[in-house]
Coordinates of C-alpha atoms and ligand atoms in Angstrom, one line a residue:
M1 CA -7.2 10.6 -15.0
N2 CA -10.4 8.7 -15.0
E3 CA -13.0 9.1 -12.1
S4 CA -12.1 6.0 -10.3
K5 CA -8.3 6.8 -10.3
Q6 CA -8.9 10.4 -9.3
A7 CA -10.8 9.1 -6.2
V8 CA -7.8 6.9 -5.3
H9 CA -5.4 10.0 -6.0
D10 CA -7.7 12.3 -3.9
F11 CA -7.8 9.8 -0.9
W12 CA -3.9 9.5 -0.7
N13 CA -3.3 13.1 -1.6
A14 CA -5.3 14.3 1.3
E15 CA -3.0 12.2 3.6
S16 CA -0.2 9.9 2.8
C17 CA -0.2 6.4 4.4
G18 CA 0.4 6.7 8.1
E19 CA 1.1 10.3 8.1
S20 CA -1.1 11.6 10.8
L21 CA -0.6 8.4 12.9
Y22 CA 3.2 8.2 12.7
L23 CA 4.9 11.1 11.4
T24 CA 5.3 14.2 13.5
G25 CA 7.6 16.6 11.4
S26 CA 10.4 16.5 9.0
T27 CA 13.5 16.3 11.0
P28 CA 15.9 13.2 10.8
D29 CA 14.4 12.1 14.2
D30 CA 11.0 12.5 13.0
Y31 CA 11.6 10.1 10.0
L32 CA 13.7 7.8 12.1
R33 CA 10.9 7.4 14.6
Q34 CA 8.3 6.8 11.9
S35 CA 10.5 4.1 10.4
A36 CA 11.1 2.6 13.8
I37 CA 7.3 2.3 14.4
R38 CA 6.8 1.0 10.9
Y39 CA 9.4 -1.9 11.2
S40 CA 8.1 -2.8 14.7
L41 CA 4.5 -3.0 13.5
E42 CA 5.5 -4.8 10.3
P43 CA 8.8 -6.6 11.2
F44 CA 8.4 -8.9 8.1
I45 CA 9.0 -5.9 5.7
R46 CA 12.8 -6.1 6.2
D47 CA 13.2 -9.8 5.2
F48 CA 10.8 -9.6 2.5
A49 CA 12.1 -6.4 0.9
G50 CA 15.6 -7.8 1.0
F51 CA 17.1 -4.4 1.5
D52 CA 20.6 -5.9 2.0
C53 CA 20.6 -7.4 -1.5
V54 CA 20.3 -4.2 -3.7
N55 CA 23.7 -2.8 -3.7
R56 CA 24.4 -1.5 -7.2
K57 CA 21.1 -3.0 -8.5
K58 CA 18.7 -0.8 -10.4
V59 CA 15.5 -0.7 -8.2
L60 CA 12.1 0.8 -8.9
E61 CA 9.7 1.3 -5.9
I62 CA 6.0 1.8 -7.1
G63 CA 4.1 3.8 -4.4
T64 CA 6.7 5.3 -2.1
G65 CA 4.3 6.9 0.3
L66 CA 6.1 8.5 3.2
G67 CA 9.4 6.9 1.8
A68 CA 10.7 4.6 4.8
D69 CA 11.4 1.6 2.6
H70 CA 12.7 3.9 -0.2
Q71 CA 15.3 5.3 2.3
K72 CA 16.3 1.7 3.1
F73 CA 17.0 0.8 -0.5
S74 CA 19.0 4.1 -1.0
E75 CA 21.1 3.3 2.2
A76 CA 21.8 -0.1 0.9
G77 CA 23.3 1.2 -2.2
A78 CA 20.6 0.8 -4.8
I79 CA 20.4 2.9 -8.0
L80 CA 17.0 4.0 -7.1
Y81 CA 13.9 5.2 -8.8
G82 CA 10.5 5.8 -7.3
I83 CA 7.0 6.8 -8.2
D84 CA 3.7 7.6 -6.6
L85 CA 0.4 8.8 -7.9
T86 CA 0.3 11.7 -5.6
R87 CA 2.4 14.8 -5.3
R88 CA 2.0 14.7 -1.5
A89 CA 3.9 11.4 -1.3
V90 CA 6.6 12.2 -3.7
E91 CA 7.2 15.5 -1.6
H92 CA 7.3 13.5 1.6
S93 CA 10.0 11.2 0.1
Q94 CA 12.0 14.1 -1.3
R95 CA 11.9 16.0 2.0
R96 CA 13.1 12.7 3.7
F97 CA 15.9 12.2 1.2
R98 CA 17.1 15.9 1.4
V99 CA 17.5 15.7 5.4
F100 CA 19.4 12.5 5.0
G101 CA 21.5 13.6 2.1
L102 CA 20.4 10.5 0.0
N103 CA 19.8 10.2 -3.7
T104 CA 16.9 8.8 -5.6
N105 CA 14.9 9.7 -8.9
L106 CA 11.4 10.4 -7.8
Q107 CA 8.3 11.3 -9.9
V108 CA 4.7 11.6 -9.7
A109 CA 3.4 8.8 -12.0
D110 CA 1.0 6.2 -12.5
A111 CA 1.8 2.4 -11.9
E112 CA -0.6 1.6 -14.8
D113 CA 1.5 3.6 -17.3
L114 CA 5.2 3.6 -16.3
A115 CA 7.6 5.9 -18.4
F116 CA 10.5 3.5 -18.2
E117 CA 11.9 1.3 -21.0
N118 CA 11.3 -2.3 -21.2
E119 CA 13.7 -4.4 -19.0
A120 CA 15.1 -1.4 -17.2
F121 CA 15.2 -2.6 -13.6
D122 CA 16.7 -5.6 -11.7
F123 CA 14.2 -5.4 -8.9
V124 CA 10.7 -3.9 -8.6
Y125 CA 9.2 -3.4 -5.2
S126 CA 5.7 -2.2 -4.2
W127 CA 4.2 -2.4 -0.7
G128 CA 0.5 -2.2 -0.3
V129 CA -0.1 -0.1 -3.6
L130 CA -1.2 -2.1 -6.5
H131 CA -4.6 -3.3 -4.9
H132 CA -5.5 0.5 -4.8
T133 CA -5.2 1.2 -8.5
P134 CA -8.2 0.6 -10.5
N135 CA -6.5 -1.6 -13.1
T136 CA -4.3 -3.8 -10.9
E137 CA -3.8 -6.2 -13.9
R138 CA -2.3 -3.4 -15.9
A139 CA 0.0 -2.3 -13.2
V140 CA 1.5 -5.9 -12.7
A141 CA 1.9 -6.0 -16.4
E142 CA 3.7 -2.7 -16.3
A143 CA 6.1 -4.1 -13.4
F144 CA 6.7 -7.2 -15.6
R145 CA 7.5 -5.1 -18.6
V146 CA 10.2 -3.0 -16.9
L147 CA 11.9 -5.8 -15.2
K148 CA 15.0 -7.5 -16.8
P149 CA 14.7 -11.1 -17.6
G150 CA 15.6 -13.0 -14.3
G151 CA 14.6 -9.9 -12.3
T152 CA 12.5 -10.0 -9.2
A153 CA 9.2 -8.3 -8.3
K154 CA 8.3 -8.2 -4.5
V155 CA 4.9 -7.0 -4.1
M156 CA 2.5 -6.7 -1.1
I157 CA -1.2 -6.9 -1.9
Y158 CA -4.2 -7.5 0.3
H159 CA -5.4 -10.9 1.0
K160 CA -9.1 -11.5 0.7
Y161 CA -9.6 -14.0 3.6
S162 CA -8.3 -11.9 6.4
L163 CA -9.4 -10.9 9.9
V164 CA -9.5 -7.3 8.9
G165 CA -11.8 -8.2 6.1
F166 CA -14.1 -10.2 8.5
M167 CA -14.1 -7.3 11.1
L168 CA -15.0 -4.9 8.3
W169 CA -17.8 -7.3 7.3
M170 CA -19.1 -7.5 10.9
R171 CA -19.1 -3.7 11.2
Y172 CA -20.5 -2.7 7.8
G173 CA -22.3 -5.8 6.8
L174 CA -23.7 -7.7 9.7
L175 CA -24.2 -4.8 12.1
R176 CA -26.0 -2.8 9.2
L177 CA -28.2 -5.8 8.6
K178 CA -26.6 -6.4 5.3
P179 CA -24.9 -9.8 5.8
M180 CA -24.9 -10.5 2.0
T181 CA -22.5 -7.6 1.3
S182 CA -19.7 -9.1 -0.7
M183 CA -16.1 -8.9 0.5
R184 CA -15.3 -7.3 -2.8
E185 CA -17.7 -4.5 -1.8
I186 CA -16.4 -4.5 1.8
Y187 CA -12.8 -3.9 0.9
S188 CA -13.9 -1.5 -1.9
Q189 CA -15.9 0.8 0.3
Y190 CA -14.5 0.6 3.8
L191 CA -10.9 -0.3 3.9
E192 CA -8.9 2.5 2.5
S193 CA -9.1 4.3 -0.7
P194 CA -12.3 3.8 -2.8
G195 CA -12.0 0.7 -4.9
T196 CA -9.4 -1.2 -2.9
K197 CA -9.2 -4.9 -3.7
A198 CA -8.0 -8.1 -2.0
Y199 CA -7.1 -11.4 -3.6
S200 CA -7.1 -15.0 -2.7
I201 CA -3.8 -16.8 -3.2
S202 CA -5.0 -18.4 -6.4
E203 CA -6.2 -15.0 -7.7
A204 CA -2.9 -13.5 -6.9
R205 CA -1.1 -16.3 -8.9
E206 CA -3.4 -15.6 -11.8
L207 CA -2.6 -11.9 -11.6
F208 CA 1.2 -12.7 -11.8
R209 CA 0.8 -15.5 -14.4
E210 CA 3.2 -13.8 -16.9
F211 CA 6.2 -14.4 -14.4
T212 CA 8.3 -17.5 -14.4
T213 CA 8.0 -18.2 -10.8
V214 CA 5.5 -16.8 -8.3
D215 CA 5.6 -17.4 -4.5
A216 CA 2.8 -16.0 -2.3
E217 CA 2.8 -16.0 1.6
V218 CA 0.1 -14.7 4.0
V219 CA 1.1 -12.8 7.1
L220 CA -1.0 -11.7 10.0
T221 CA -0.7 -7.9 10.6
H222 CA -1.1 -5.5 13.5
G223 CA -4.6 -4.7 11.8
D224 CA -5.7 -8.3 12.1
L225 CA -4.5 -8.5 15.7
L226 CA -5.9 -5.0 16.5
S227 CA -2.6 -4.3 18.2
S228 CA -2.1 -0.8 16.8
A229 CA -4.0 2.3 15.8
V230 CA -5.1 0.1 12.7
G231 CA -5.6 2.8 10.0
Q232 CA -6.2 6.4 9.6
R233 CA -9.9 5.6 8.5
H234 CA -11.0 3.5 11.3
R235 CA -12.2 4.9 14.8
G236 CA -15.3 4.5 16.9
L237 CA -17.0 2.4 19.6
F238 CA -17.2 -1.1 17.5
L239 CA -13.3 -0.9 17.1
K240 CA -12.8 0.1 20.8
V241 CA -15.1 -2.9 22.0
T242 CA -13.6 -5.3 19.6
R243 CA -10.1 -4.3 20.7
L244 CA -10.8 -5.3 24.2
I245 CA -12.3 -8.7 23.5
W246 CA -10.1 -9.7 20.5
P247 CA -8.6 -13.1 21.2
R248 CA -5.1 -12.3 20.2
W249 CA -3.3 -15.4 21.4
A250 CA -5.9 -17.8 19.8
I251 CA -5.5 -15.7 16.5
R252 CA -1.7 -15.9 16.7
T253 CA -1.8 -19.6 17.3
F254 CA -4.7 -20.8 15.0
C255 CA -5.3 -18.1 12.3
K256 CA -2.0 -17.4 10.8
R257 CA -3.5 -18.1 7.3
F258 CA -6.0 -15.2 7.8
G259 CA -3.8 -12.2 7.6
L260 CA -4.4 -9.1 5.5
F261 CA -1.1 -9.0 3.8
M262 CA 0.1 -11.3 1.0
L263 CA 3.7 -11.1 0.1
I264 CA 4.4 -12.0 -3.5
T265 CA 7.9 -12.8 -4.9
A266 CA 7.7 -13.2 -8.6
T267 CA 10.7 -13.8 -10.9
K268 CA 10.6 -12.8 -14.6
Ligands
LIG1 C1 -1.1 2.4 1.4 S1 -0.2 3.6 0.7 C2 1.6 2.7 0.7 C3 2.7 3.6 0.5 C4 3.9 2.9 1.0 N1 4.4 1.9 0.0 C5 4.0 2.4 2.3 O1 4.0 1.2 2.5 O2 3.7 3.1 3.2 C6 -0.5 3.5 -1.0 C7 0.2 4.3 -1.9 O3 -0.1 3.9 -3.2 C8 -0.1 5.2 -4.1 N2 -0.8 4.8 -5.4 C9 -2.1 4.3 -5.5 N3 -2.3 4.2 -6.8 C10 -1.2 4.3 -7.4 C11 -0.9 4.3 -8.9 N4 -1.7 4.0 -9.8 N5 0.3 4.5 -9.2 C12 1.4 4.9 -8.2 N6 1.0 5.0 -6.9 C13 -0.2 4.8 -6.5 C14 -0.8 6.1 -3.3 O4 -0.7 7.4 -3.7 C15 -0.2 5.9 -1.9 O5 0.9 6.7 -1.7

């Protein structure tokens, strides 16, 4: 593993996404609680992922994390495969599947180098993962390769022109008297794992150019609205004060286009 990928690995292997914020143990109730919080904070996942449409379909999830969406795919009857770069995430998902008596094929693996045949899957799903890997282009090309012709990829990556990005720029650019810090550097250094990227809609279309059709939609998140614990990296006075004065109503009404999440549906 090269140095930049190792840094991504080490970040997520120290704590899987949302682990300390939302997962309190490994009983069925603990997992159900974590899922309930996830889908109440990010209600758009259900519609986007299309859990109801995967019965008997061969599905690959890239970057399973704690495994909540993976569980939904399994319960919906998918023939399911999942990978994550970290052993920690794979073990979380394995524990989760054991307590619910569900089946999947999980492995520690790299999105940039999938060990699956060409055209193996009907559906490839990845939520909040591909912007973390150093060579996102390569990971998208791998998703394309393993999809059957006519198959669908559903991928969430971060949107560059987001309120989360703006807040991070205020905190780490403006307040540190470095207003010229680029958004690229802001996301790379201060959002989550080192090297995290964010894309404009046209950059995302370019990233998925091999696909026959590409739809991209931006959604406001609990992070943009500061209506949650936000993320495991972010604490402190700036956040506390901003949370108090953040104009959520105005943001919901006028700033829908400035959300952090970009939901991409691409057909091969
Ligand atoms: C923000 S978490 C998202 C996890 C899960 N999809 C979710 O929504 O909670 C990012 C995940 O991507 C995984 N990841 C990062 N780079 C990866 C790569 N190159 N291959 C596979 N997984 C990767 C990390 O290990 C981590 O579990």
